[in-house]
Short mmCIF file of C-alpha atoms and ligand atoms in Angstrom, two decimals:
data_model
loop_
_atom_site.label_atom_id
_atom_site.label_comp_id
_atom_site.label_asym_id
_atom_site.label_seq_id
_atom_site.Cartn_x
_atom_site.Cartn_y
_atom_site.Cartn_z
CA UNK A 1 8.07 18.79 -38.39
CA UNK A 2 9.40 16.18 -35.93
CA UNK A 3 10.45 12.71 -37.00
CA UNK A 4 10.74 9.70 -34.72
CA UNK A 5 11.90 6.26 -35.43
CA UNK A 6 10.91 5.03 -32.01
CA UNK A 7 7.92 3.61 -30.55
CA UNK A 8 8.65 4.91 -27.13
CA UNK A 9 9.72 8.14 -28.31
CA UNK A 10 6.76 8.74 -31.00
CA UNK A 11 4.37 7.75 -27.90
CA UNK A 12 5.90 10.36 -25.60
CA UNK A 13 5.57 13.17 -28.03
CA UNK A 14 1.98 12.29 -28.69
CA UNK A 15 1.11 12.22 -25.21
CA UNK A 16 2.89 15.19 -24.55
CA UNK A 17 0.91 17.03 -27.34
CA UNK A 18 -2.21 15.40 -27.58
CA UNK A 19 -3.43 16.69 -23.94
CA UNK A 20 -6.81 18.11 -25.33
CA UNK A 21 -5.37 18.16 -28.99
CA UNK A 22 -7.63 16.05 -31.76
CA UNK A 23 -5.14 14.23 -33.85
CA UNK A 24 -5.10 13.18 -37.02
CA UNK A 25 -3.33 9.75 -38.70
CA UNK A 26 -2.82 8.94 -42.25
CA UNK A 27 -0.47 5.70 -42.15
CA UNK A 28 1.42 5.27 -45.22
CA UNK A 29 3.84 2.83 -46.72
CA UNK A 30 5.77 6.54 -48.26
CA UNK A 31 6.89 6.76 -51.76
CA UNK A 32 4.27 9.82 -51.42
CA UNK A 33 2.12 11.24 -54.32
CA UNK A 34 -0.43 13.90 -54.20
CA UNK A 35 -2.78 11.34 -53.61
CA UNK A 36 -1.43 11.09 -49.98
CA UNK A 37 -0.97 14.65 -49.71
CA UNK A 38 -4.54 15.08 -50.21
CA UNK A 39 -5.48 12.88 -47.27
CA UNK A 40 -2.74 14.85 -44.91
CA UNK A 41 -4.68 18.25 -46.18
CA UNK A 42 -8.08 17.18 -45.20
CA UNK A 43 -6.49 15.26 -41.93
CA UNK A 44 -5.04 19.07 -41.66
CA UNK A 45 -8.40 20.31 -41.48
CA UNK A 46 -10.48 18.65 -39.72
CA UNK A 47 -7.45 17.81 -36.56
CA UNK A 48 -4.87 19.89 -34.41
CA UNK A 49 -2.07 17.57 -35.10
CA UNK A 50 -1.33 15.40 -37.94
CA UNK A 51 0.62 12.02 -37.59
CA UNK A 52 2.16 10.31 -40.69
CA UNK A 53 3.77 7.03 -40.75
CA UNK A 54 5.94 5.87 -43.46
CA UNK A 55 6.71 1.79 -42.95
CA UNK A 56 7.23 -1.22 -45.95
CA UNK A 57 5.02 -2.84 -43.94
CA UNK A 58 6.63 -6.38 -45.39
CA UNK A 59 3.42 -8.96 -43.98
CA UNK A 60 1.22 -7.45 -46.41
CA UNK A 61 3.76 -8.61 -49.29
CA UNK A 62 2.81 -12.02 -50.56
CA UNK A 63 5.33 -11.55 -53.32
CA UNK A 64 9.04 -11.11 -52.01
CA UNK A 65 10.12 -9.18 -55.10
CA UNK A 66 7.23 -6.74 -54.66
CA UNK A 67 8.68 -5.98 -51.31
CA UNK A 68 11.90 -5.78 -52.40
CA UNK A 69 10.95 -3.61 -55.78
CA UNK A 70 8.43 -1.20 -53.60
CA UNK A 71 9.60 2.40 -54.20
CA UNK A 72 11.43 3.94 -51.14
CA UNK A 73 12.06 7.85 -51.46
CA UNK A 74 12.17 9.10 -47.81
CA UNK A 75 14.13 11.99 -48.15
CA UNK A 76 11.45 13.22 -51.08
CA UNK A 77 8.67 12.34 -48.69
CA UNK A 78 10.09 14.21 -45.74
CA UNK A 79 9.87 17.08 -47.88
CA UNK A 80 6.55 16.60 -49.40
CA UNK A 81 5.32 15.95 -46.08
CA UNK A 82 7.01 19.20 -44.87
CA UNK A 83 5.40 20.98 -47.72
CA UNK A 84 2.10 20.28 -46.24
CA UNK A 85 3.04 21.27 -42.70
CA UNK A 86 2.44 17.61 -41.39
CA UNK A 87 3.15 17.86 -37.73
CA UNK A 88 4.87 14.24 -36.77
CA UNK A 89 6.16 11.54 -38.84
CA UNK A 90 6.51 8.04 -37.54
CA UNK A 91 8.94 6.06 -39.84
CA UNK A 92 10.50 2.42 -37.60
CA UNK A 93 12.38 -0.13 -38.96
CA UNK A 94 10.86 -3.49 -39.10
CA UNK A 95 12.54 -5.00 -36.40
CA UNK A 96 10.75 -2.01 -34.07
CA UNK A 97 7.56 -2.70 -35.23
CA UNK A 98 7.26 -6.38 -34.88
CA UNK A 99 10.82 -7.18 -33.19
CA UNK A 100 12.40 -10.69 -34.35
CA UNK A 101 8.70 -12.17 -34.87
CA UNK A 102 8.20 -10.70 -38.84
CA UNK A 103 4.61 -12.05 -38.55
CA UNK A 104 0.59 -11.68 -38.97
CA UNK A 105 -1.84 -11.94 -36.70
CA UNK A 106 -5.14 -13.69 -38.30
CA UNK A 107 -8.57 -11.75 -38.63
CA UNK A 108 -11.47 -12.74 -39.50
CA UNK A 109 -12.94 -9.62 -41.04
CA UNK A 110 -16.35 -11.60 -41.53
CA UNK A 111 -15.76 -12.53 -45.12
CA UNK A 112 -14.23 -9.26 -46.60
CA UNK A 113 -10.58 -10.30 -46.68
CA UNK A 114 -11.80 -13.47 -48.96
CA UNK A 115 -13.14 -11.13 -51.52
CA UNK A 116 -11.49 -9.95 -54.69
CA UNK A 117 -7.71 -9.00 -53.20
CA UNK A 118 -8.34 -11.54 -50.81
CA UNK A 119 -8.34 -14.52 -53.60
CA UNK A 120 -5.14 -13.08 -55.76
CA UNK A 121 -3.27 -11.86 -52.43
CA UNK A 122 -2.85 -14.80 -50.28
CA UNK A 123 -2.26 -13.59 -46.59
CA UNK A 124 -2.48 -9.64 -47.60
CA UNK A 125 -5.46 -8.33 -45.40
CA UNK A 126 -3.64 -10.31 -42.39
CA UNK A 127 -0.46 -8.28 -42.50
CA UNK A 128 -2.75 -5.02 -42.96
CA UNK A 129 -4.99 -5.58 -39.96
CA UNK A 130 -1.70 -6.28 -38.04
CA UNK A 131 0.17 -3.11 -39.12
CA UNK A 132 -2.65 -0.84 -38.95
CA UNK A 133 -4.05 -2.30 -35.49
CA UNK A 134 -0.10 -1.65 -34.30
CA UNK A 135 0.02 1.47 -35.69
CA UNK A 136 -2.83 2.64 -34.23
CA UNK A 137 -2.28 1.44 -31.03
CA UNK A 138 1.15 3.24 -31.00
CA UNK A 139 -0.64 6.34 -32.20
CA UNK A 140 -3.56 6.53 -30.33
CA UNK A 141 -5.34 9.07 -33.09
CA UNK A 142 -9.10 10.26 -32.97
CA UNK A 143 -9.38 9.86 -36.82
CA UNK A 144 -7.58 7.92 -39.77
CA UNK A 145 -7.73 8.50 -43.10
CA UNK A 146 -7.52 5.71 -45.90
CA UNK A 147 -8.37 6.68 -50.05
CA UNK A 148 -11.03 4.96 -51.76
CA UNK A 149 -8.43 3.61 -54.13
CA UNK A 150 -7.86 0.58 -51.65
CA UNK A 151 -11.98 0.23 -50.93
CA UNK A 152 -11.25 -3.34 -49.81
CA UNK A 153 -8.67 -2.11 -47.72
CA UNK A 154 -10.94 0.83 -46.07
CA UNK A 155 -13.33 -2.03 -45.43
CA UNK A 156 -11.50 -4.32 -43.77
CA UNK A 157 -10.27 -1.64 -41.23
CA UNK A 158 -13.97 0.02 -40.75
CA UNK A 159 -14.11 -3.91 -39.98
CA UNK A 160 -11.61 -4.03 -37.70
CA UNK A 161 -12.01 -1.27 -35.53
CA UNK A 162 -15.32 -2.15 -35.50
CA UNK A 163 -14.74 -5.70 -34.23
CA UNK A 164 -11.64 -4.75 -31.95
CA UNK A 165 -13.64 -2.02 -29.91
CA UNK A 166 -10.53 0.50 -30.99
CA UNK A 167 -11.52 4.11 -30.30
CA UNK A 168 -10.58 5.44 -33.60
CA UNK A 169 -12.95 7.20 -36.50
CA UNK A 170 -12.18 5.71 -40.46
CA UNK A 171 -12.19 8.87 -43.32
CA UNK A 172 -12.61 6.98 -46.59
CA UNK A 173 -11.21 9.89 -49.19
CA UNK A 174 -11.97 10.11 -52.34
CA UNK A 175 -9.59 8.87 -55.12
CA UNK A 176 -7.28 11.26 -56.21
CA UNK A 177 -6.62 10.19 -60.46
CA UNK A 178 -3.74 11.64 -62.50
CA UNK A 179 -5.48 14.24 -65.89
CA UNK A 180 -5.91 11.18 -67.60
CA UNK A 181 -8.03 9.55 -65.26
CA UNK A 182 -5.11 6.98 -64.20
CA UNK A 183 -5.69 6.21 -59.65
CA UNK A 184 -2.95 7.73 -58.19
CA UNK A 185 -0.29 4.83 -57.04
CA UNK A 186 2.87 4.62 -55.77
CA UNK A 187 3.10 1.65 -58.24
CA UNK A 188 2.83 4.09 -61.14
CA UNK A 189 6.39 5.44 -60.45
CA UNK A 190 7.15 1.45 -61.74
CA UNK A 191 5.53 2.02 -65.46
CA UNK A 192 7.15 2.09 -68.43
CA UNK A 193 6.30 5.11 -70.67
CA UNK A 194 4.45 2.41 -72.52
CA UNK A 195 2.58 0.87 -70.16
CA UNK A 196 1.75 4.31 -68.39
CA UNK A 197 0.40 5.27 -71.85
CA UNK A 198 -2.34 2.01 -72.13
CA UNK A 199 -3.17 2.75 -68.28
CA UNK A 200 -6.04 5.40 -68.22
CA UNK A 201 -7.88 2.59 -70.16
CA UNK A 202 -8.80 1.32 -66.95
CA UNK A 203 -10.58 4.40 -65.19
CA UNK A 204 -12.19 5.28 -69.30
CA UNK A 205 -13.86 1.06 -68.72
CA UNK A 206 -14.55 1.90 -65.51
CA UNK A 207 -17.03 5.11 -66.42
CA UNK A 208 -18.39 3.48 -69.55
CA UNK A 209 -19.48 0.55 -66.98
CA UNK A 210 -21.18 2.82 -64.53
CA UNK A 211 -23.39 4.38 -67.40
CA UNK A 212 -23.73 0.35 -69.01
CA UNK A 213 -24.97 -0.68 -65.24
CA UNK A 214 -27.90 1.38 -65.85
CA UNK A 215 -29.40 -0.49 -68.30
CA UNK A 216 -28.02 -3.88 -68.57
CA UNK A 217 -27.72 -6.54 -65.77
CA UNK A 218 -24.30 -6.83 -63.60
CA UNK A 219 -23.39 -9.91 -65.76
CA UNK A 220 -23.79 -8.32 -68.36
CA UNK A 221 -21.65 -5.46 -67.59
CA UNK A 222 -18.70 -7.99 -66.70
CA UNK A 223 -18.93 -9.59 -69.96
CA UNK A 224 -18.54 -6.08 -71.78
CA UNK A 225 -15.55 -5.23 -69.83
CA UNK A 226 -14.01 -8.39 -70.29
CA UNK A 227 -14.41 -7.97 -74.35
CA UNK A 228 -12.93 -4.97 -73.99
CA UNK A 229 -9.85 -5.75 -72.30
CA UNK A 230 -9.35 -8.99 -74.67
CA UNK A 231 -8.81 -6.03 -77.39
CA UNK A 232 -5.94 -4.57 -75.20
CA UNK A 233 -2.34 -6.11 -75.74
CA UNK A 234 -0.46 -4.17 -72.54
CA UNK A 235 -3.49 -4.67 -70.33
CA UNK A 236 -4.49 -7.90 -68.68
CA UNK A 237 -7.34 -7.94 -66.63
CA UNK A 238 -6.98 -9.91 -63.53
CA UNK A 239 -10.94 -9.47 -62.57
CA UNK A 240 -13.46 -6.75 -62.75
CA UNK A 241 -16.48 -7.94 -60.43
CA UNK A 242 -19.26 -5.53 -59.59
CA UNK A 243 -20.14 -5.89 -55.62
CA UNK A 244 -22.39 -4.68 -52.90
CA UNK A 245 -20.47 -2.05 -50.95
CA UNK A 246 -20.94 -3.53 -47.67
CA UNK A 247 -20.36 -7.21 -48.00
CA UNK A 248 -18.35 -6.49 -51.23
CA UNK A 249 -20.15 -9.81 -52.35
CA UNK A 250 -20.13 -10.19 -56.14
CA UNK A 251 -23.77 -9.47 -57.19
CA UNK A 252 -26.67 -11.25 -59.70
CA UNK A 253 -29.40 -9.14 -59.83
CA UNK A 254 -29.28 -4.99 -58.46
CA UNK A 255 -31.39 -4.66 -55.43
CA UNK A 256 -33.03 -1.29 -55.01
CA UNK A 257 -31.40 1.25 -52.55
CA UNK A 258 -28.22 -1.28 -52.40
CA UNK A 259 -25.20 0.80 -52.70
CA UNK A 260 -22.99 -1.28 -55.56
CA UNK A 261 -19.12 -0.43 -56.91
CA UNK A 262 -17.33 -1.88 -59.32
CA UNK A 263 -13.90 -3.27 -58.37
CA UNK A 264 -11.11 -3.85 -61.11
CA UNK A 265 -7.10 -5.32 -61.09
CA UNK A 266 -5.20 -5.34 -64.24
CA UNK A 267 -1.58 -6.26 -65.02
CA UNK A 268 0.16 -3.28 -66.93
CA UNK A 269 3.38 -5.50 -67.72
CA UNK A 270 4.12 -6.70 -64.23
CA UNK A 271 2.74 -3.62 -62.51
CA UNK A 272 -0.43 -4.64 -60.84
CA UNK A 273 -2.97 -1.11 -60.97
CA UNK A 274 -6.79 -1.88 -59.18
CA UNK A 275 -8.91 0.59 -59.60
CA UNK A 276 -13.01 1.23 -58.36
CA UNK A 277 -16.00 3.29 -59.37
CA UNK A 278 -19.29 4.17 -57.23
CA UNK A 279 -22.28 3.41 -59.19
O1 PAF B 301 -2.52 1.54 -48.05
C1 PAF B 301 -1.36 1.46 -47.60
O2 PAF B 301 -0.46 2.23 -47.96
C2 PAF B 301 -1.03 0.35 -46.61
O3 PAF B 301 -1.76 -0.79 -46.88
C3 PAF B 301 -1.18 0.80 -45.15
C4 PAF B 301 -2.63 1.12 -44.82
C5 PAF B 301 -0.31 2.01 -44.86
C6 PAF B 301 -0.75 -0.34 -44.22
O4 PAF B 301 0.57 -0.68 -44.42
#
């Protein structure tokens, strides 16, 4: 496995390798848990060489303490990521990715990026589009791969390749959830043993919704899962909304053959988990 810290040396290796090669990127921010290791293992499949990057991407931090507090465990992702014979890792500083200029570029992602996240996480989808446009402009890879787990997030970069004309093919994978149910999250490492005890609460609402949604109206659905969070002392809900896939517009009434998920953030102390479900 070869690791480069450079942008002109990560390029030259990929050019070198890629003549007639399919390659495959899974861009990551490290602190790896299976989760991740899933997406490398299908990327693994379905390329000839896999690219991983590890970068605290810090425009995508509205908080300065999350930054700061976001778990960094290279040397355990190195060998995780040798583990699952990942070909190339990419891992720059800051300064190498965006030089002295620590800065987003603006998208307009048609409306997406003011959904949900985009109302609690001022700025947030700016500093993604920027990393993962520069990332994937350094790696030049057929396919990506993004979980579910960040649906908004997989979205807004369908979005963006979409409206950037960049040659690149978005995998959404499937969320990869702890026994209990609890979405795999680099975040989790942060729990207490309390709060990591209350936290497959949120994936048990989530289910129960999907079975309430088919029988009782979206508004009614929200109300239940509201109730039931007001009856959990280590849990604050931040929202649960139930939205159209595409537009990830709240919804009023279900329209038939719309494709709808349900979309949920909760405080566990001052971990923030979000969570979705298909229904
Ligand atoms: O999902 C993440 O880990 C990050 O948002 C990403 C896509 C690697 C961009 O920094």
């Amino acid at each position: 496995m070869l690791v480069f810290a450079k942008i002109k040396s990560v390029q030259q290796k990929i050019n070198s390798l890629k003549k007639g090669a399919s390659i495959g990127f899974v861009p990551t921010m490290g602190a790896l848990h299976k989760g991740h290791l899933s997406l490398i293992k299908q990327a693994k499949k379905e390329n000839d060489i896999v690219v991983v990057s590890i970068f605290v991407n810090p425009t995508q931090f509205n908080k300065q303490e999350d930054l700061i507090n976001y778990p960094k465990t290279i040397d355990t992702d190195l060998s995780l990521l040798k583990s699952v014979y990942c070909d190339l890792v990419f891992t720059p500083t800051a300064e190498e990715i965006y030089s002295n200029n620590i800065k987003s570029q603006v998208f307009d992602f048609d409306g997406l990026e003011h959904q949900m996240e985009g109302k609690f996480r001022d700025g947030h989808f700016n500093g993604v589009g920027t990393i993962v446009k520069r990332l994937f402009e350094i790696v030049t890879p057929h396919k990506a791969y993004f979980g579910e787990k960040d649906f908004q997030q997989l979205q807004i970069i369908r979005k963006l390749v979409q409206k950037h004309h960049i040659p690149v093919k978005i995998i959404g994978c499937d969320i990869f959830r702890e026994n209990d149910g609890l979405a795999m999250s680099s975040r989790n490492s942060r729990l207490t043993e309390e709060y990591r005890n209350a936290s497959p609460f949120i994936y048990q609402t989530l289910k129960k919704a999907k079975i309430k949604f088919g029988t009782i109206s979206a508004h009614d659905v929200v109300q239940w899962v509201e109730n039931e969070f007001k009856n959990q002392p280590l849990l604050e809900l931040e929202y649960f909304e139930i939205a159209d896939e595409a537009t990830l517009q709240s919804i009023k009434n279900k329209e038939p053959k719309q494709k709808y998920r349900a979309f949920i953030a909760v405080f566990a102390g001052k971990i923030r988990l979000i969570d979705n479900i298909s229904l």
